[in-house]
Structures are given as structure tokens and as C-alpha cells.
Amino acid sequence: MDLQIKDRVALITGATDDMGFETARILAAEGCKLVLSDKEITQLQKDAATLDAEILCVAADVTDQAAVDAMARQALDRFGRIDIVLHTAGITGAKGHPLEVADADHREAWEIDFLSAVRVARATFPTMRQNGWGRFVCITSENAVQPYWDEATYNTAKAALAAFVKNLSYKEAEHGILCNTVSPAFIETQMTDGMMEKRSKELGVSFDEAVESFLEEERPGIALKRRGRAEEVAAAIALIVSERGSFINGSNMRVDGGSVQAVQN
């Protein structure tokens, strides 16, 4: 399918992440120009060299508005516009009883998983408004609507992010900017690899056995009985940010294998 986004400029934060980079791969194939950003870009630059596209790699700390503004300026200086923004930067945050997690841990998740999106929107919406066309997509999580008891810092920040993007969708549509979220669950990423490696050590089982027991005990809604793949999430994102997704606004698209055991978002 031709997504009709040839020559669009796409900015992706957290682009070293599997989902961010797989989306970059699809958008490159569709003829987009790319601005790929992460806090550390050495590996990102190596990966970007494998893509057939015009690419700018930018190091940016999304907890710093000045750094985010500088990232947007570099994108505009290089390409003259920003059309698509995919914000994937985030952390799992501290885990534990919600009342026993330190204030600093709550703040860290809030800064990186929620406020970073506010900063990126501030920096990039003016150019999209000026051009009368834009796509803004944030990665939330199943946790935003199906919170797990020991992940309060992450749950809260991701739920707030989903609400924030919904708020944006009401007014930004008049400027031609469509705002949506994508909610993955248990995807094959560095983040879940780390979770499963820790679980395998704690249980004294193999990595694959740790994944299998996690699916059975913690994610029974995933009827496919496997982790999702980053490219499966990227395919959904690519549709939403494309011209083909021109009537998708204010939505939360689940790419979770059925993990969320509810009808509504």
C-alpha cells in the first residue's frame, strides 16, 4: 500500500528503541526524510546508515525543553519542515508498592514518560500548524488502561500521556494535525528482554521458560502466546501517520495481542 507520505519529514524520538527504529525503516521505504533522536546516538548513527533515506541524527535529552527545542530547530534547519512526530522515548520506571516508591522515582517516570511528550509537542506543533498538515503519535502502553499493581510510576505517567494526546486531538485537528496514541504490550524489545532476563534468574529457568510463564501468569489475554514484534507495532504506527490514516484522530490503537481484557480503551 502506498501510504502517500513521500518526502514528508518524520521526527522520531527514542529512535534507538526497537519500535522507533522499525518505524523509521518503514517510513524510509515510503520515501520520508527522517530526523532520528535519542539521548545517545552513536549506535543510532550506525543503524541509520543502513537505511536508504535522507537522515539527520540528533542527540537530545527529552527532560530538557531547551534540548528539545534545539532538536526541532536542527530538523527545520536541515529539512525546512516537520510533518510527522513519533514520540517513543520512555522508561519502565521504578517498581514496587505505590506508597513505598520514592518521590524521586515517581518524578523520574513523570518527567520522561509524560512531560517529555508535552515538550516535544511544544517544539514541533508550530511548524505543523503553519503547514496545515501533521501527525503526532505517542507510544503509551496497555498499562494506561490496564494497570499492574507494582508498576504505579509507569501506569500513572502513561495514563496521563493518553489523556494528554486525546486533549490535543480536540483542537489541533483544526490545524490539520491528527493526534493519536499506540498502545503495545509485551513486545520484543530491549526493555522486555531485560525484564525476562531478570525473571529467568529469579525463577532459575531459561529465558524462553521465563517468557512462557510470564505469558501464562501475567498476560493471559495474549491468546497468541508470544511476545509481539517491533515491526508489528511499526506497521500500525505507519498507517496512523500516513495520508491513509486521514480519519484517525484522538484514538488509542492497541497492538497488544489481546492483552487488555476489555472492550473499551
mmCIF file of C-alpha atoms in Angstrom:
data_model
loop_
_atom_site.group_PDB
_atom_site.id
_atom_site.type_symbol
_atom_site.label_atom_id
_atom_site.label_comp_id
_atom_site.label_asym_id
_atom_site.label_seq_id
_atom_site.Cartn_x
_atom_site.Cartn_y
_atom_site.Cartn_z
ATOM 1 C CA MET A 1 0.000 0.000 0.000
ATOM 2 C CA ASP A 2 1.279 3.452 -0.918
ATOM 3 C CA LEU A 3 0.990 5.453 2.313
ATOM 4 C CA GLN A 4 1.223 8.715 0.328
ATOM 5 C CA ILE A 5 3.867 10.288 2.562
ATOM 6 C CA LYS A 6 6.784 10.521 0.131
ATOM 7 C CA ASP A 7 9.037 13.460 1.034
ATOM 8 C CA ARG A 8 7.309 14.034 4.372
ATOM 9 C CA VAL A 9 9.699 14.802 7.221
ATOM 10 C CA ALA A 10 9.328 12.466 10.198
ATOM 11 C CA LEU A 11 10.883 13.126 13.595
ATOM 12 C CA ILE A 12 11.231 10.106 15.879
ATOM 13 C CA THR A 13 12.347 10.365 19.498
ATOM 14 C CA GLY A 14 13.777 7.336 21.276
ATOM 15 C CA ALA A 15 14.753 6.163 17.825
ATOM 16 C CA THR A 16 17.318 3.669 19.130
ATOM 17 C CA ASP A 17 14.398 1.721 20.583
ATOM 18 C CA ASP A 18 13.264 -1.251 18.508
ATOM 19 C CA MET A 19 9.791 0.135 17.801
ATOM 20 C CA GLY A 20 11.106 3.573 16.903
ATOM 21 C CA PHE A 21 13.744 2.266 14.550
ATOM 22 C CA GLU A 22 11.443 -0.260 12.878
ATOM 23 C CA THR A 23 9.036 2.599 12.193
ATOM 24 C CA ALA A 24 11.931 4.585 10.758
ATOM 25 C CA ARG A 25 12.669 1.647 8.463
ATOM 26 C CA ILE A 26 9.108 1.639 7.099
ATOM 27 C CA LEU A 27 8.967 5.410 6.692
ATOM 28 C CA ALA A 28 12.304 5.389 4.890
ATOM 29 C CA ALA A 29 10.929 2.812 2.458
ATOM 30 C CA GLU A 30 7.922 5.102 1.914
ATOM 31 C CA GLY A 31 10.225 7.949 0.895
ATOM 32 C CA CYS A 32 10.194 10.008 4.087
ATOM 33 C CA LYS A 33 13.071 12.140 5.269
ATOM 34 C CA LEU A 34 13.997 11.270 8.837
ATOM 35 C CA VAL A 35 15.105 13.069 11.967
ATOM 36 C CA LEU A 36 16.148 10.381 14.430
ATOM 37 C CA SER A 37 16.792 11.385 18.002
ATOM 38 C CA ASP A 38 17.938 9.758 21.217
ATOM 39 C CA LYS A 39 19.950 10.735 24.243
ATOM 40 C CA GLU A 40 22.952 8.770 22.956
ATOM 41 C CA ILE A 41 23.226 8.475 19.168
ATOM 42 C CA THR A 42 26.449 6.597 18.471
ATOM 43 C CA GLN A 43 24.649 3.310 17.808
ATOM 44 C CA LEU A 44 21.746 5.143 16.194
ATOM 45 C CA GLN A 45 24.067 6.684 13.618
ATOM 46 C CA LYS A 46 25.408 3.237 12.747
ATOM 47 C CA ASP A 47 21.897 1.841 12.388
ATOM 48 C CA ALA A 48 20.726 4.868 10.395
ATOM 49 C CA ALA A 49 23.466 4.233 7.854
ATOM 50 C CA THR A 50 21.623 1.044 6.853
ATOM 51 C CA LEU A 51 18.538 2.986 5.752
ATOM 52 C CA ASP A 52 18.046 4.411 2.275
ATOM 53 C CA ALA A 53 16.828 7.892 3.157
ATOM 54 C CA GLU A 54 17.914 11.423 3.934
ATOM 55 C CA ILE A 55 18.577 11.243 7.678
ATOM 56 C CA LEU A 56 19.569 13.636 10.416
ATOM 57 C CA CYS A 57 20.572 12.104 13.762
ATOM 58 C CA VAL A 58 20.266 14.393 16.764
ATOM 59 C CA ALA A 59 21.226 13.849 20.392
ATOM 60 C CA ALA A 60 18.569 15.298 22.684
ATOM 61 C CA ASP A 61 17.557 14.934 26.321
ATOM 62 C CA VAL A 62 13.750 14.986 26.343
ATOM 63 C CA THR A 63 13.694 16.055 30.002
ATOM 64 C CA ASP A 64 15.118 19.423 28.914
ATOM 65 C CA GLN A 65 12.866 21.809 26.966
ATOM 66 C CA ALA A 66 15.857 23.720 25.607
ATOM 67 C CA ALA A 67 17.343 20.494 24.224
ATOM 68 C CA VAL A 68 14.019 19.513 22.652
ATOM 69 C CA ASP A 69 13.669 22.976 21.102
ATOM 70 C CA ALA A 70 17.200 22.678 19.707
ATOM 71 C CA MET A 71 16.322 19.296 18.211
ATOM 72 C CA ALA A 72 13.337 20.816 16.398
ATOM 73 C CA ARG A 73 15.442 23.737 15.153
ATOM 74 C CA GLN A 74 18.051 21.358 13.735
ATOM 75 C CA ALA A 75 15.291 19.471 11.927
ATOM 76 C CA LEU A 76 13.912 22.705 10.479
ATOM 77 C CA ASP A 77 17.367 23.952 9.502
ATOM 78 C CA ARG A 78 18.036 20.696 7.630
ATOM 79 C CA PHE A 79 14.661 19.973 6.039
ATOM 80 C CA GLY A 80 12.597 23.144 6.400
ATOM 81 C CA ARG A 81 9.620 21.418 7.961
ATOM 82 C CA ILE A 82 8.392 18.698 10.303
ATOM 83 C CA ASP A 83 5.315 16.743 9.238
ATOM 84 C CA ILE A 84 5.268 13.623 11.388
ATOM 85 C CA VAL A 85 6.242 13.292 15.034
ATOM 86 C CA LEU A 86 6.558 9.906 16.693
ATOM 87 C CA HIS A 87 7.417 10.134 20.371
ATOM 88 C CA THR A 88 8.645 6.792 21.693
ATOM 89 C CA ALA A 89 11.108 7.898 24.391
ATOM 90 C CA GLY A 90 10.271 6.371 27.764
ATOM 91 C CA ILE A 91 11.315 4.198 30.690
ATOM 92 C CA THR A 92 9.699 1.431 32.723
ATOM 93 C CA GLY A 93 10.459 3.277 35.935
ATOM 94 C CA ALA A 94 10.726 2.005 39.477
ATOM 95 C CA LYS A 95 8.510 -0.853 40.582
ATOM 96 C CA GLY A 96 7.027 -1.697 43.946
ATOM 97 C CA HIS A 97 4.131 -0.838 46.216
ATOM 98 C CA PRO A 98 2.678 2.512 45.069
ATOM 99 C CA LEU A 99 3.056 4.020 48.549
ATOM 100 C CA GLU A 100 6.597 2.786 49.027
ATOM 101 C CA VAL A 101 8.092 4.053 45.774
ATOM 102 C CA ALA A 102 10.150 7.182 46.400
ATOM 103 C CA ASP A 103 9.002 10.606 45.245
ATOM 104 C CA ALA A 104 12.086 10.820 43.049
ATOM 105 C CA ASP A 105 11.055 7.635 41.233
ATOM 106 C CA HIS A 106 7.559 8.997 40.592
ATOM 107 C CA ARG A 107 9.075 12.234 39.289
ATOM 108 C CA GLU A 108 11.503 10.414 37.004
ATOM 109 C CA ALA A 109 8.709 8.482 35.293
ATOM 110 C CA TRP A 110 6.580 11.622 35.097
ATOM 111 C CA GLU A 111 9.411 13.635 33.529
ATOM 112 C CA ILE A 112 10.372 11.024 30.941
ATOM 113 C CA ASP A 113 7.112 9.194 30.197
ATOM 114 C CA PHE A 114 4.727 12.153 30.317
ATOM 115 C CA LEU A 115 6.262 15.638 30.344
ATOM 116 C CA SER A 116 8.691 14.742 27.569
ATOM 117 C CA ALA A 117 5.720 14.435 25.203
ATOM 118 C CA VAL A 118 4.473 17.865 26.245
ATOM 119 C CA ARG A 119 7.910 19.305 25.468
ATOM 120 C CA VAL A 120 8.100 17.616 22.066
ATOM 121 C CA ALA A 121 4.612 18.860 21.156
ATOM 122 C CA ARG A 122 5.512 22.426 22.155
ATOM 123 C CA ALA A 123 8.580 22.324 19.937
ATOM 124 C CA THR A 124 7.045 20.749 16.838
ATOM 125 C CA PHE A 125 3.415 21.837 16.581
ATOM 126 C CA PRO A 126 4.114 25.394 15.340
ATOM 127 C CA THR A 127 5.642 24.176 12.065
ATOM 128 C CA MET A 128 2.872 21.618 11.509
ATOM 129 C CA ARG A 129 0.210 24.254 12.195
ATOM 130 C CA GLN A 130 1.883 26.600 9.749
ATOM 131 C CA ASN A 131 1.842 23.927 7.040
ATOM 132 C CA GLY A 132 -1.717 22.795 7.809
ATOM 133 C CA TRP A 133 -0.751 19.115 8.000
ATOM 134 C CA GLY A 134 0.716 16.984 10.733
ATOM 135 C CA ARG A 135 0.696 13.699 12.592
ATOM 136 C CA PHE A 136 1.547 13.350 16.287
ATOM 137 C CA VAL A 137 1.756 9.848 17.751
ATOM 138 C CA CYS A 138 2.892 8.853 21.223
ATOM 139 C CA ILE A 139 3.621 5.366 22.467
ATOM 140 C CA THR A 140 1.611 4.648 25.587
ATOM 141 C CA SER A 141 1.009 1.123 26.877
ATOM 142 C CA GLU A 142 -1.597 -1.381 27.912
ATOM 143 C CA ASN A 143 -0.726 -0.129 31.410
ATOM 144 C CA ALA A 144 -2.566 3.113 30.678
ATOM 145 C CA VAL A 145 -5.899 1.283 30.775
ATOM 146 C CA GLN A 146 -4.992 -1.991 32.489
ATOM 147 C CA PRO A 147 -2.550 -1.022 35.266
ATOM 148 C CA TYR A 148 -0.429 -3.605 37.024
ATOM 149 C CA TRP A 149 -0.213 -3.123 40.779
ATOM 150 C CA ASP A 150 3.574 -2.872 41.129
ATOM 151 C CA GLU A 151 4.112 -0.517 38.173
ATOM 152 C CA ALA A 152 2.419 2.593 39.559
ATOM 153 C CA THR A 153 5.001 5.095 38.330
ATOM 154 C CA TYR A 154 4.710 3.809 34.751
ATOM 155 C CA ASN A 155 0.933 3.278 34.894
ATOM 156 C CA THR A 156 0.251 6.814 36.047
ATOM 157 C CA ALA A 157 2.528 8.537 33.556
ATOM 158 C CA LYS A 158 1.249 6.517 30.593
ATOM 159 C CA ALA A 159 -2.394 7.090 31.550
ATOM 160 C CA ALA A 160 -1.705 10.813 31.729
ATOM 161 C CA LEU A 161 0.005 10.683 28.337
ATOM 162 C CA ALA A 162 -3.034 9.021 26.757
ATOM 163 C CA ALA A 163 -5.302 11.707 28.203
ATOM 164 C CA PHE A 164 -2.970 14.491 27.074
ATOM 165 C CA VAL A 165 -2.883 13.315 23.473
ATOM 166 C CA LYS A 166 -6.673 12.952 23.483
ATOM 167 C CA ASN A 167 -6.898 16.549 24.711
ATOM 168 C CA LEU A 168 -4.642 17.708 21.879
ATOM 169 C CA SER A 169 -6.761 15.925 19.304
ATOM 170 C CA TYR A 170 -9.803 18.111 20.018
ATOM 171 C CA LYS A 171 -8.243 21.415 18.956
ATOM 172 C CA GLU A 172 -5.263 20.539 16.786
ATOM 173 C CA ALA A 173 -7.426 18.927 14.110
ATOM 174 C CA GLU A 174 -8.480 22.394 13.002
ATOM 175 C CA HIS A 175 -4.838 22.956 12.079
ATOM 176 C CA GLY A 176 -4.666 19.676 10.170
ATOM 177 C CA ILE A 177 -2.752 17.879 12.927
ATOM 178 C CA LEU A 178 -4.052 14.446 13.886
ATOM 179 C CA CYS A 179 -3.075 13.226 17.363
ATOM 180 C CA ASN A 180 -3.171 9.582 18.406
ATOM 181 C CA THR A 181 -1.563 7.022 20.671
ATOM 182 C CA VAL A 182 -0.427 3.462 20.078
ATOM 183 C CA SER A 183 -0.500 1.007 22.976
ATOM 184 C CA PRO A 184 1.793 -2.005 22.640
ATOM 185 C CA ALA A 185 2.014 -4.863 25.106
ATOM 186 C CA PHE A 186 4.914 -7.233 25.729
ATOM 187 C CA ILE A 187 6.847 -6.538 22.553
ATOM 188 C CA GLU A 188 10.283 -7.991 21.762
ATOM 189 C CA THR A 189 12.397 -5.015 22.796
ATOM 190 C CA GLN A 190 15.488 -4.357 24.869
ATOM 191 C CA MET A 191 13.138 -3.369 27.690
ATOM 192 C CA THR A 192 11.242 -6.665 27.819
ATOM 193 C CA ASP A 193 14.441 -8.616 27.203
ATOM 194 C CA GLY A 194 15.755 -7.104 30.408
ATOM 195 C CA MET A 195 12.545 -7.971 32.245
ATOM 196 C CA MET A 196 12.710 -11.589 31.110
ATOM 197 C CA GLU A 197 16.418 -11.949 31.866
ATOM 198 C CA LYS A 198 15.724 -10.782 35.405
ATOM 199 C CA ARG A 199 12.766 -13.152 35.682
ATOM 200 C CA SER A 200 14.769 -16.116 34.410
ATOM 201 C CA LYS A 201 17.425 -15.525 37.091
ATOM 202 C CA GLU A 202 14.861 -15.090 39.859
ATOM 203 C CA LEU A 203 12.998 -18.267 38.896
ATOM 204 C CA GLY A 204 16.083 -20.278 37.937
ATOM 205 C CA VAL A 205 14.682 -21.050 34.483
ATOM 206 C CA SER A 206 15.703 -20.402 30.892
ATOM 207 C CA PHE A 207 14.859 -17.170 29.097
ATOM 208 C CA ASP A 208 12.193 -18.896 26.972
ATOM 209 C CA GLU A 209 10.670 -20.510 30.052
ATOM 210 C CA ALA A 210 10.566 -17.111 31.742
ATOM 211 C CA VAL A 211 8.663 -15.687 28.748
ATOM 212 C CA GLU A 212 6.269 -18.647 28.733
ATOM 213 C CA SER A 213 5.491 -18.388 32.447
ATOM 214 C CA PHE A 214 5.081 -14.612 32.218
ATOM 215 C CA LEU A 215 2.532 -15.003 29.437
ATOM 216 C CA GLU A 216 0.635 -17.620 31.405
ATOM 217 C CA GLU A 217 0.667 -15.825 34.748
ATOM 218 C CA GLU A 218 0.825 -12.113 33.921
ATOM 219 C CA ARG A 219 -0.582 -11.660 30.400
ATOM 220 C CA PRO A 220 -3.326 -14.275 29.939
ATOM 221 C CA GLY A 221 -5.135 -12.035 27.439
ATOM 222 C CA ILE A 222 -2.413 -12.556 24.821
ATOM 223 C CA ALA A 223 -4.042 -15.503 23.139
ATOM 224 C CA LEU A 224 -1.191 -15.769 20.621
ATOM 225 C CA LYS A 225 1.082 -16.877 23.496
ATOM 226 C CA ARG A 226 4.103 -14.917 22.325
ATOM 227 C CA ARG A 227 5.698 -11.514 22.537
ATOM 228 C CA GLY A 228 4.822 -9.102 19.788
ATOM 229 C CA ARG A 229 7.436 -7.977 17.285
ATOM 230 C CA ALA A 230 8.607 -4.397 16.929
ATOM 231 C CA GLU A 231 7.775 -4.399 13.230
ATOM 232 C CA GLU A 232 4.164 -5.292 14.059
ATOM 233 C CA VAL A 233 3.865 -2.135 16.137
ATOM 234 C CA ALA A 234 5.689 -0.113 13.489
ATOM 235 C CA ALA A 235 3.194 -1.179 10.823
ATOM 236 C CA ALA A 236 0.321 0.224 12.891
ATOM 237 C CA ILE A 237 2.197 3.471 13.518
ATOM 238 C CA ALA A 238 2.996 3.855 9.824
ATOM 239 C CA LEU A 239 -0.688 3.651 8.940
ATOM 240 C CA ILE A 240 -1.694 6.240 11.533
ATOM 241 C CA VAL A 241 0.937 8.779 10.451
ATOM 242 C CA SER A 242 0.153 8.363 6.765
ATOM 243 C CA GLU A 243 -2.299 10.032 4.427
ATOM 244 C CA ARG A 244 -4.186 6.720 4.518
ATOM 245 C CA GLY A 245 -4.886 7.400 8.192
ATOM 246 C CA SER A 246 -6.536 10.744 7.497
ATOM 247 C CA PHE A 247 -9.686 9.978 9.558
ATOM 248 C CA ILE A 248 -7.895 8.555 12.595
ATOM 249 C CA ASN A 249 -7.794 11.192 15.322
ATOM 250 C CA GLY A 250 -7.915 11.012 19.110
ATOM 251 C CA SER A 251 -7.663 7.244 19.037
ATOM 252 C CA ASN A 252 -5.672 4.744 21.036
ATOM 253 C CA MET A 253 -4.665 1.869 18.805
ATOM 254 C CA ARG A 254 -3.837 -1.288 20.706
ATOM 255 C CA VAL A 255 -1.146 -3.544 19.323
ATOM 256 C CA ASP A 256 -1.208 -5.941 22.240
ATOM 257 C CA GLY A 257 -2.243 -9.374 21.001
ATOM 258 C CA GLY A 258 -5.403 -9.021 23.097
ATOM 259 C CA SER A 259 -3.586 -8.337 26.375
ATOM 260 C CA VAL A 260 -6.095 -5.716 27.514
ATOM 261 C CA GLN A 261 -9.095 -7.743 28.568
ATOM 262 C CA ALA A 262 -11.732 -5.087 27.991
ATOM 263 C CA VAL A 263 -13.821 -3.820 25.080
ATOM 264 C CA GLN A 264 -13.213 -0.107 25.562
ATOM 265 C CA ASN A 265 -9.855 1.648 25.682
#
